[in-house]
Amino acid sequence: MSDIGPSMRAHFVKDGMKIELKPLGEVLSKSEREKVMTNPGFGKIFTEHMIMSQYDSSSGWSTPVLQPYGPLSLDPAASVLHYGQSIFEGFKAYYQQNGTIALFRPLENAKRMNQSAARLAMPSIPEDLFVSAAQALVSQDRSWVPQIRGESLYVRPLMFATEAALGVRPSSTYQFVLFASPSGSYFPKGKSFNVWLSEDYIRAAPGGTGAAKFAGNYGASLIGQKQAIDNGCDQVVWLDANEHQYLEEMSGMNICLVETNNNKICLVTPNLTGTILSGITRSSLMQISKDLGWDFSERTISVQEWKDKSISGEFSESFACGTAAVITPIREVKSKSDSWLINQGEPGPIAVRLRDYLLDIQHGVIQDSYGWLHLIP
Ligand code: COI
């Protein structure tokens, strides 16, 4: 990187990866930006720049360009609009206690993006292009990273098929876009939320796309989400496709339960069978639970077991974990014929401790012994 101011640089160079910089001539003033960023919620406001790179099967990925955030132009025959080849990712940049900014585990998202790409017959994207694009954007729009604990700059990379062709086959051209959104709590009510057990629909089946961060999975989940909202809930809990008995995930986040047996604490989450997204927060919890002296178990969990052990107290807590959700306790579970409270409807101490510990790592309050933080130059 050159040492002239960000708006004057022609390129951002990191680890041999070059991003062309074409930023806005004039950005929002501090007071205008602070006004926009008050109570950001989730995914409603966007920073002033984005990064784009195009793929062509004959020439590969073009040099990424950082440019002003704005609408895209798309041919009406672009195959994403018809056949849905579209995948995305989500990760966050956190303001650090020492005044720097760091991305949390972006390489894991780059790897998962490529797993999704493989499932959707899309090209892989070089990991260093993906991570450097995020670094360049966050560096350019660093004043949009919230400084409040628990808030962050959510980075959203996506890739979709652009070839104008109506034959049903993989596109030969793709668009990669990476943009960012200052974010607070995913759940508007903040502290905890209610979930709806979907008995009418399924999200994913064996051999399907459930493990990919594929736009179609989210589109297919919306009818369940609508039922959840219509029944006073905030999220839908998906069950397995074969027997409609076992917990899977919640569309945009994984589920985790706290099993307490003879004072021994074990975090329990559904195992990855190919129908569930392999969450990066989920995998981070698997590691930090050891730091906190707790066990972690991946296994099948039936709705009946969830209910019985929530009532007996053996499952003392249940919570959502995900990049957007962070760790958010579940208050109540509802279905067409049933309902039960989790921990008498109150957030439990384990979820609160895990959230605090994770945020301490993410904000650089405690040592990042895992090498999860990537500092923004
Ligand atoms: C994330 O946590 O990054 C997600 O993908 C959730 C999103 C679909 C809102």
Tab-separated table of C-alpha atoms and ligand atoms in Angstrom, residues 42 88-92 109 112 154-156 186 213 218 251-253 277 281 321-326, ligand 1:
chain	number	residue	atom	x	y	z
A	42	PHE	CA	-29.240	-5.358	10.630
A	88	PHE	CA	-23.219	-15.436	-0.764
A	89	GLU	CA	-21.279	-15.130	2.476
A	90	GLY	CA	-21.325	-12.975	5.598
A	91	PHE	CA	-18.602	-11.990	8.057
A	92	LYS	CA	-17.774	-8.987	10.189
A	109	ASN	CA	-15.798	-17.627	4.596
A	112	ARG	CA	-17.050	-21.921	2.412
A	154	TYR	CA	-21.117	-6.807	8.274
A	155	VAL	CA	-19.375	-7.722	5.003
A	156	ARG	CA	-21.543	-9.373	2.347
A	186	TYR	CA	-30.103	-9.055	14.104
A	213	LYS	CA	-24.842	-20.697	1.274
A	218	TYR	CA	-33.113	-18.765	1.823
A	251	SER	CA	-32.329	-20.661	7.912
A	252	GLY	CA	-29.747	-18.018	8.804
A	253	MET	CA	-28.202	-19.459	11.952
A	277	LEU	CA	-24.800	-24.962	6.938
A	281	THR	CA	-19.719	-19.086	14.711
A	321	CYS	CA	-25.470	-18.901	16.839
A	322	GLY	CA	-24.413	-17.244	13.606
A	323	THR	CA	-22.503	-14.310	12.185
A	324	ALA	CA	-25.565	-12.075	12.064
A	325	ALA	CA	-27.258	-13.513	15.177
A	326	VAL	CA	-23.970	-13.772	17.178
B	1	COI	C1	-25.070	-14.717	8.508
B	1	COI	O1	-25.105	-14.858	9.721
B	1	COI	O2	-24.079	-14.248	7.907
B	1	COI	C2	-26.171	-15.109	7.699
B	1	COI	O3	-25.973	-15.655	6.674
B	1	COI	C3	-27.508	-14.746	8.133
B	1	COI	C4	-28.141	-13.958	7.070
B	1	COI	C5	-28.833	-14.847	6.103
B	1	COI	C6	-28.992	-12.903	7.632
